[in-house]
GROMACS .gro file of C-alpha atoms in nm:
model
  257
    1UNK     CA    1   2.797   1.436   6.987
    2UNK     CA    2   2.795   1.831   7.076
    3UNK     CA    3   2.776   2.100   6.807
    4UNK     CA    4   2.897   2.436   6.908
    5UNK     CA    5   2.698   2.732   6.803
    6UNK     CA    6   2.963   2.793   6.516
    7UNK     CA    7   2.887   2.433   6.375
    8UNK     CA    8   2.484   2.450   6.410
    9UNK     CA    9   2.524   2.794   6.202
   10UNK     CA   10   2.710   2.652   5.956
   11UNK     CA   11   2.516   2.333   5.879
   12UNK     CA   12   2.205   2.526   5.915
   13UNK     CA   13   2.357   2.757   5.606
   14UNK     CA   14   2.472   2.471   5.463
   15UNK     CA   15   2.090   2.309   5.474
   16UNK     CA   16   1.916   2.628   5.337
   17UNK     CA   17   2.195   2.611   5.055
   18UNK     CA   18   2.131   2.304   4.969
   19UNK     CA   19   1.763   2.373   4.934
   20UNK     CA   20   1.779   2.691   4.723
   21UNK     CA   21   2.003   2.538   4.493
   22UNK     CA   22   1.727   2.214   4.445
   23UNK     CA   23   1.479   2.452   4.427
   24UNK     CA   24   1.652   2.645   4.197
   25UNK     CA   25   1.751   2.376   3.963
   26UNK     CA   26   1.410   2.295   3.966
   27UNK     CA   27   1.272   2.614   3.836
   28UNK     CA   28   1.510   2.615   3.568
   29UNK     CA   29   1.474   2.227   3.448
   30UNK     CA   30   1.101   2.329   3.417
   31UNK     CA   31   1.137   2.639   3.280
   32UNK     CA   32   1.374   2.542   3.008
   33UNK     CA   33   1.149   2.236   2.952
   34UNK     CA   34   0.847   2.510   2.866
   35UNK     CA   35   1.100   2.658   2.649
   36UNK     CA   36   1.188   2.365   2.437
   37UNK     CA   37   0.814   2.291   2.432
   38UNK     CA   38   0.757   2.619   2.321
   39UNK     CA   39   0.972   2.652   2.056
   40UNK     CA   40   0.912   2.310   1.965
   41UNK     CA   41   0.528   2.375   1.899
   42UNK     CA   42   0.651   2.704   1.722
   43UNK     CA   43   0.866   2.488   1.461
   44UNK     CA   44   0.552   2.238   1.427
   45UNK     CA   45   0.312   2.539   1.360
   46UNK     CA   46   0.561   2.682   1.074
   47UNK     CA   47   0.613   2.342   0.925
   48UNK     CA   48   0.240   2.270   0.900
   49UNK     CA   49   0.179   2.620   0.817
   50UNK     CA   50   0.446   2.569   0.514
   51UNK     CA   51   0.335   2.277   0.398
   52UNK     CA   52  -0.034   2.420   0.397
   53UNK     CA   53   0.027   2.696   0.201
   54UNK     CA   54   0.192   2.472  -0.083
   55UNK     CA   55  -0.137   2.204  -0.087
   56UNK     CA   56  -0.352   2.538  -0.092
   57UNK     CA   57  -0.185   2.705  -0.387
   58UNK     CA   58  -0.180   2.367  -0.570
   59UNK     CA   59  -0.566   2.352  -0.490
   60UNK     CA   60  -0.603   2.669  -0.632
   61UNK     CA   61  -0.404   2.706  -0.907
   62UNK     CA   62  -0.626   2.388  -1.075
   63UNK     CA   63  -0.960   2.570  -0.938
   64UNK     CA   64  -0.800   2.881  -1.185
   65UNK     CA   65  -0.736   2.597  -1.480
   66UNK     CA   66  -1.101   2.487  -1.482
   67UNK     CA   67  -1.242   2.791  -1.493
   68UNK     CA   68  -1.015   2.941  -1.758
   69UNK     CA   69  -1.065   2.613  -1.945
   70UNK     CA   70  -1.445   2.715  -1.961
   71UNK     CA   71  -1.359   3.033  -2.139
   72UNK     CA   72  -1.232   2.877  -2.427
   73UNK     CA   73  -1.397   2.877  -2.801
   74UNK     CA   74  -1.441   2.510  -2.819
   75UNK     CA   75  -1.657   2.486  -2.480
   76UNK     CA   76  -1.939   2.748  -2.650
   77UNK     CA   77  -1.867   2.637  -3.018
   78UNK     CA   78  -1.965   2.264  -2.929
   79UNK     CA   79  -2.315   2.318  -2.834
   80UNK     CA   80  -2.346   2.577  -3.038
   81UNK     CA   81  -2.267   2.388  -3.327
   82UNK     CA   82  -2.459   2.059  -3.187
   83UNK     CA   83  -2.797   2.300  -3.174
   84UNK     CA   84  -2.727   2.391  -3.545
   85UNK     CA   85  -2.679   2.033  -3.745
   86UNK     CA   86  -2.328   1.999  -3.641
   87UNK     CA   87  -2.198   2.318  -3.804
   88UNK     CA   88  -2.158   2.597  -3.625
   89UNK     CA   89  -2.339   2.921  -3.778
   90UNK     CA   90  -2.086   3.180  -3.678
   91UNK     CA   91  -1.758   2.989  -3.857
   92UNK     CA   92  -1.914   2.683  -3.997
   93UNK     CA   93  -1.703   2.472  -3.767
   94UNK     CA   94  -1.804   2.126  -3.759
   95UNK     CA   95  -1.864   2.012  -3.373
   96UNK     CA   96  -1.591   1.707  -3.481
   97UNK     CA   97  -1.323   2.012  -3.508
   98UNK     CA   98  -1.438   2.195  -3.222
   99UNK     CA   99  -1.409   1.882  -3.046
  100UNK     CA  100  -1.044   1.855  -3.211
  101UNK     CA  101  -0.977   2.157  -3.111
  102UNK     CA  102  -1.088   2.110  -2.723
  103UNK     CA  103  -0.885   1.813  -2.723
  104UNK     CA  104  -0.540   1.973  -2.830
  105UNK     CA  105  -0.636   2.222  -2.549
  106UNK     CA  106  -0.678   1.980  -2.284
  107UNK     CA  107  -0.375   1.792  -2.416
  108UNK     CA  108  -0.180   2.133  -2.405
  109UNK     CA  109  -0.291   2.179  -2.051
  110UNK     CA  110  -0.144   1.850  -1.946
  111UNK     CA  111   0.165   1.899  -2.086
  112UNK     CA  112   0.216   2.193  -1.886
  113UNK     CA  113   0.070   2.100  -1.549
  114UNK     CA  114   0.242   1.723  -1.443
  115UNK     CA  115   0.045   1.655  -1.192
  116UNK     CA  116  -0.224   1.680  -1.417
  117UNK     CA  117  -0.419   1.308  -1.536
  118UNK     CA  118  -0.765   1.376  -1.682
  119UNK     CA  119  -0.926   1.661  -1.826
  120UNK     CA  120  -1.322   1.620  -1.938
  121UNK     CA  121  -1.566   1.777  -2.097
  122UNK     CA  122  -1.923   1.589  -1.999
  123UNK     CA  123  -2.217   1.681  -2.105
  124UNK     CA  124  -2.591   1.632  -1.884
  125UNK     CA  125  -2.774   1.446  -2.179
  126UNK     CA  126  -2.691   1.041  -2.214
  127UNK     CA  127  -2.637   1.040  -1.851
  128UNK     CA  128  -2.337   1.208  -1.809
  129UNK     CA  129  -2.154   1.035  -2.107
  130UNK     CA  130  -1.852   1.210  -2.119
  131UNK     CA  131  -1.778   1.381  -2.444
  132UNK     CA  132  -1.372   1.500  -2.508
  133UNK     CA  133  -1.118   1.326  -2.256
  134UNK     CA  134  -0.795   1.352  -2.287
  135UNK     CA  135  -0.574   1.123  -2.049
  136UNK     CA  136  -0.219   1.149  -1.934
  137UNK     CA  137  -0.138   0.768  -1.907
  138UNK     CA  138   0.268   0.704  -1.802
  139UNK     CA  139   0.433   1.005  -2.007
  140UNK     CA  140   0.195   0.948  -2.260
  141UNK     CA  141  -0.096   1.169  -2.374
  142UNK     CA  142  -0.362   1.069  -2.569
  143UNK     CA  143  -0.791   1.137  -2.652
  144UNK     CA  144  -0.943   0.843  -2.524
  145UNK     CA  145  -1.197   0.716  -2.841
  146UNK     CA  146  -1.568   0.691  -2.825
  147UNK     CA  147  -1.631   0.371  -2.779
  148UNK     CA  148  -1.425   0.385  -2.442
  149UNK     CA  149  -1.586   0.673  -2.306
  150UNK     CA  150  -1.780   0.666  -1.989
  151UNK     CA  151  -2.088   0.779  -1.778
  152UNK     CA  152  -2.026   0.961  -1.496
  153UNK     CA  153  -2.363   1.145  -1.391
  154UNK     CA  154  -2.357   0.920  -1.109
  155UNK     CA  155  -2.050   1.038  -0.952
  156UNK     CA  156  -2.085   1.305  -0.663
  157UNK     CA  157  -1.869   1.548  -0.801
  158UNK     CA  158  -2.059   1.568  -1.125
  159UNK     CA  159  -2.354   1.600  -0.958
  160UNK     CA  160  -2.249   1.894  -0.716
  161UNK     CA  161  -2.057   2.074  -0.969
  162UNK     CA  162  -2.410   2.046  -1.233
  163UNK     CA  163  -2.602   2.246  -0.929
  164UNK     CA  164  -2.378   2.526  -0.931
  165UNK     CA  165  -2.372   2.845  -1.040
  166UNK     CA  166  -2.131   2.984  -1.386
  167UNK     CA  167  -1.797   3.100  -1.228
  168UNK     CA  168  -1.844   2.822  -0.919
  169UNK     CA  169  -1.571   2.515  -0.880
  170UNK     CA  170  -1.679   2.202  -0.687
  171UNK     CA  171  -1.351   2.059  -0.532
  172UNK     CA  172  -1.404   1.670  -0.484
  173UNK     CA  173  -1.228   1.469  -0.118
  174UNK     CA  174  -0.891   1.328  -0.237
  175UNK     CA  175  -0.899   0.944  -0.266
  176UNK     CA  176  -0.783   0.684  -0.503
  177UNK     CA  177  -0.856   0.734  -0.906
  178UNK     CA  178  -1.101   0.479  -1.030
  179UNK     CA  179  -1.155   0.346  -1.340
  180UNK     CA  180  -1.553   0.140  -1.434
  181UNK     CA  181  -1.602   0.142  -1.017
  182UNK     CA  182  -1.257   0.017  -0.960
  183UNK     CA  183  -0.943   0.143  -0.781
  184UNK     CA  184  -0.702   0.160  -1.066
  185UNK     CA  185  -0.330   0.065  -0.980
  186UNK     CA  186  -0.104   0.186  -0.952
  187UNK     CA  187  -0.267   0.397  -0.697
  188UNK     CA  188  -0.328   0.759  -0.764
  189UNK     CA  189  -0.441   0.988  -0.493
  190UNK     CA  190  -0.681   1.221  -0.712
  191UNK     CA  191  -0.847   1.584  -0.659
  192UNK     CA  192  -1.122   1.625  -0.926
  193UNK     CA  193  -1.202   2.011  -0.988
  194UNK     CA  194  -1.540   2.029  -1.143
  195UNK     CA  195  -1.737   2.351  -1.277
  196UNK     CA  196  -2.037   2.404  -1.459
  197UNK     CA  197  -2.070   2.465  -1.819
  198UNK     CA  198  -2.371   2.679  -1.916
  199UNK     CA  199  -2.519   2.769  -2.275
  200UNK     CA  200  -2.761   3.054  -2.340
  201UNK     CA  201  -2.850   3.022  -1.961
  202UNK     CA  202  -2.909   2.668  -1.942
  203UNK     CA  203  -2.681   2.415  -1.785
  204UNK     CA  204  -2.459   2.236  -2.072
  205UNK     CA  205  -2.254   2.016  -1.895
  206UNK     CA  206  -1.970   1.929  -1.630
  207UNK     CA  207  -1.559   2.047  -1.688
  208UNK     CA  208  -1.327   1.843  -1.451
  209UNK     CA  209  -0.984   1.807  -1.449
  210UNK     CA  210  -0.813   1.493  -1.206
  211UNK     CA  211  -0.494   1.617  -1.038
  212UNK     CA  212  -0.236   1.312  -0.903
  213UNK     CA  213  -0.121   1.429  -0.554
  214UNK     CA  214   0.140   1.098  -0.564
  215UNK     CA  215   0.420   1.404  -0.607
  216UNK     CA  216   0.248   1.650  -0.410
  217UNK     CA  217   0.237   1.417  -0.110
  218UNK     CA  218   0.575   1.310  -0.168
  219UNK     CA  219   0.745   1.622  -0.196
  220UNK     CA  220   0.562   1.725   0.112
  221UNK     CA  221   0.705   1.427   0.359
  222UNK     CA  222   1.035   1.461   0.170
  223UNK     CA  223   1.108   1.817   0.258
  224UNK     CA  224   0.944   1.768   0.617
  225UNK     CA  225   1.283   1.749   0.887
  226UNK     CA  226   1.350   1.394   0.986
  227UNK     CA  227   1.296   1.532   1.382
  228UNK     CA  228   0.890   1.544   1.261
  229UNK     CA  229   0.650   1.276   1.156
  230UNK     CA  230   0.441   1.430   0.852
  231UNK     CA  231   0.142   1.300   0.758
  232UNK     CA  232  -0.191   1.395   0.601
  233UNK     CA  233  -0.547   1.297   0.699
  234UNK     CA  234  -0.914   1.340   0.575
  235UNK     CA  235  -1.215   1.450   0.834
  236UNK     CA  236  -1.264   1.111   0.892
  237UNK     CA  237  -0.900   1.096   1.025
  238UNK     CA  238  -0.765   0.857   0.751
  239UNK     CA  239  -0.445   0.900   0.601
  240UNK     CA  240  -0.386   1.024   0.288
  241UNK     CA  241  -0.038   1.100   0.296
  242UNK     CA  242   0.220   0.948   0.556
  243UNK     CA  243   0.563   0.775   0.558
  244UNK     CA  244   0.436   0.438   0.570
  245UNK     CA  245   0.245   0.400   0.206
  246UNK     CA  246   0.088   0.114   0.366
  247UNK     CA  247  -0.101   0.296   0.583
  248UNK     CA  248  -0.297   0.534   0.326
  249UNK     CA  249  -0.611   0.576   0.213
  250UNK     CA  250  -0.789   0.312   0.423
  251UNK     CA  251  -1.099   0.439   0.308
  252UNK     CA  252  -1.088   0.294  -0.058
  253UNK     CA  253  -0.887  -0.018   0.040
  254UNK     CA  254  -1.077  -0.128   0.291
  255UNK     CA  255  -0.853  -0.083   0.591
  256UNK     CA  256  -0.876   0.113   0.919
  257UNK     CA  257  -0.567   0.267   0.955
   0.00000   0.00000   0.00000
């Protein structure tokens, strides 16, 4: 079959047509695919960048609580009152009513902050024997008695905070709350905030307060858009927080998820 001159033209136009517009549709599919990935990593950045900014000022906020909790009368009236025969020679409190006294603050402080379980005043004698603890157990708040209290100089976040200067706050890893060495259930992801408590110069003893991130980590993969996949990890790369509970805090349960 013979094409005239007219025909060759044509398909010849019709061939270089054909290829612009594949070439063309090319460009745009990937361009608009650099788009969407674009503004796609744009949405993940603000999301992350959201949800950091609400762990951060949680973090802080109880960093603030320890310190002010430091400043109170009952943390310089105890040992002040201890060094003196038990009554203290400014107002002849007793160290029983200063400890009272802490413990109605630490209560206080509880009942304000929900997230907040544990507030403790230890001091570095008895090996860490904590002193005044107040516990938020269920919806219930209560001073735990002597005989149940426990030493904690061993822990790592007693012994950081205890080498730090006044004014410093030792912020432990999160991981699960544990109770005479073992993982208490239900499971409470805890952040202990420690600080040093000195009198007349000299290292006292250890403030910490335990804050339950169960609501915190919930709230954060609630409010994250169904199109993401939220989840939390440590340096190690375990999860703390993520969709599947099961999958959390391998670390302390002995998995490697």
């Amino acid at each position: 079959m013979k094409f005239g001159i007219s025909s060759k033209i044509s398909m010849l136009v019709g061939s270089l047509s054909a290829a612009a517009s594949i070439t063309i549709g090319l460009v745009l599919h990937y361009g608009s695919t650099e788009i969407i990935f674009d503004q796609s990593l744009d949405r993940l950045k603000y999301e992350t960048n959201i949800r950091s900014v609400q762990l951060l000022n949680r973090i802080e906020g109880l960093s603030l609580d320890a310190l002010y909790l430091v400043g109170t009368p009952p943390i310089s009236g105890i040992p002040r009152s201890e060094r003196n025969n038990g009554i203290d020679p400014q107002d002849n409190s007793t160290t029983e009513v200063w400890v009272k006294r802490l413990e109605t603050i630490f209560a206080e402080l509880i009942r304000a902050k929900p997230t907040y379980r544990q507030i403790r005043l230890i001091p570095i004698r008895d090996g860490g024997r904590e002193l005044v603890r107040v516990d938020k157990i269920g919806n219930l708040i209560q001073s735990i008695p002597q005989e149940d209290l426990q030493q904690k100089g061993e822990n790592q976040y007693f012994k950081k905070a205890a080498l730090m200067s006044p004014g410093e706050v030792h912020l432990s890893d999160i991981s699960l709350n544990r109770e005479y060495g073992k993982v208490t259930s239900p499971h409470l992801p805890t952040i202990r905030a420690a600080t040093p408590i000195y009198y007349n110069n000299e290292l006292y003893g250890v403030l910490v307060i335990n804050m339950d991130f169960r609501s915190i980590f919930k709230s954060l993969i609630d409010s994250t858009p169904r199109v993401l996949t939220p989840y939390v990890t440590n340096e190690q790369g375990f999860y703390l927080a993520n969709p599947d509970i099961n999958k959390s805090f391998g670390f302390d349960l002995n998995h490697d998820e």
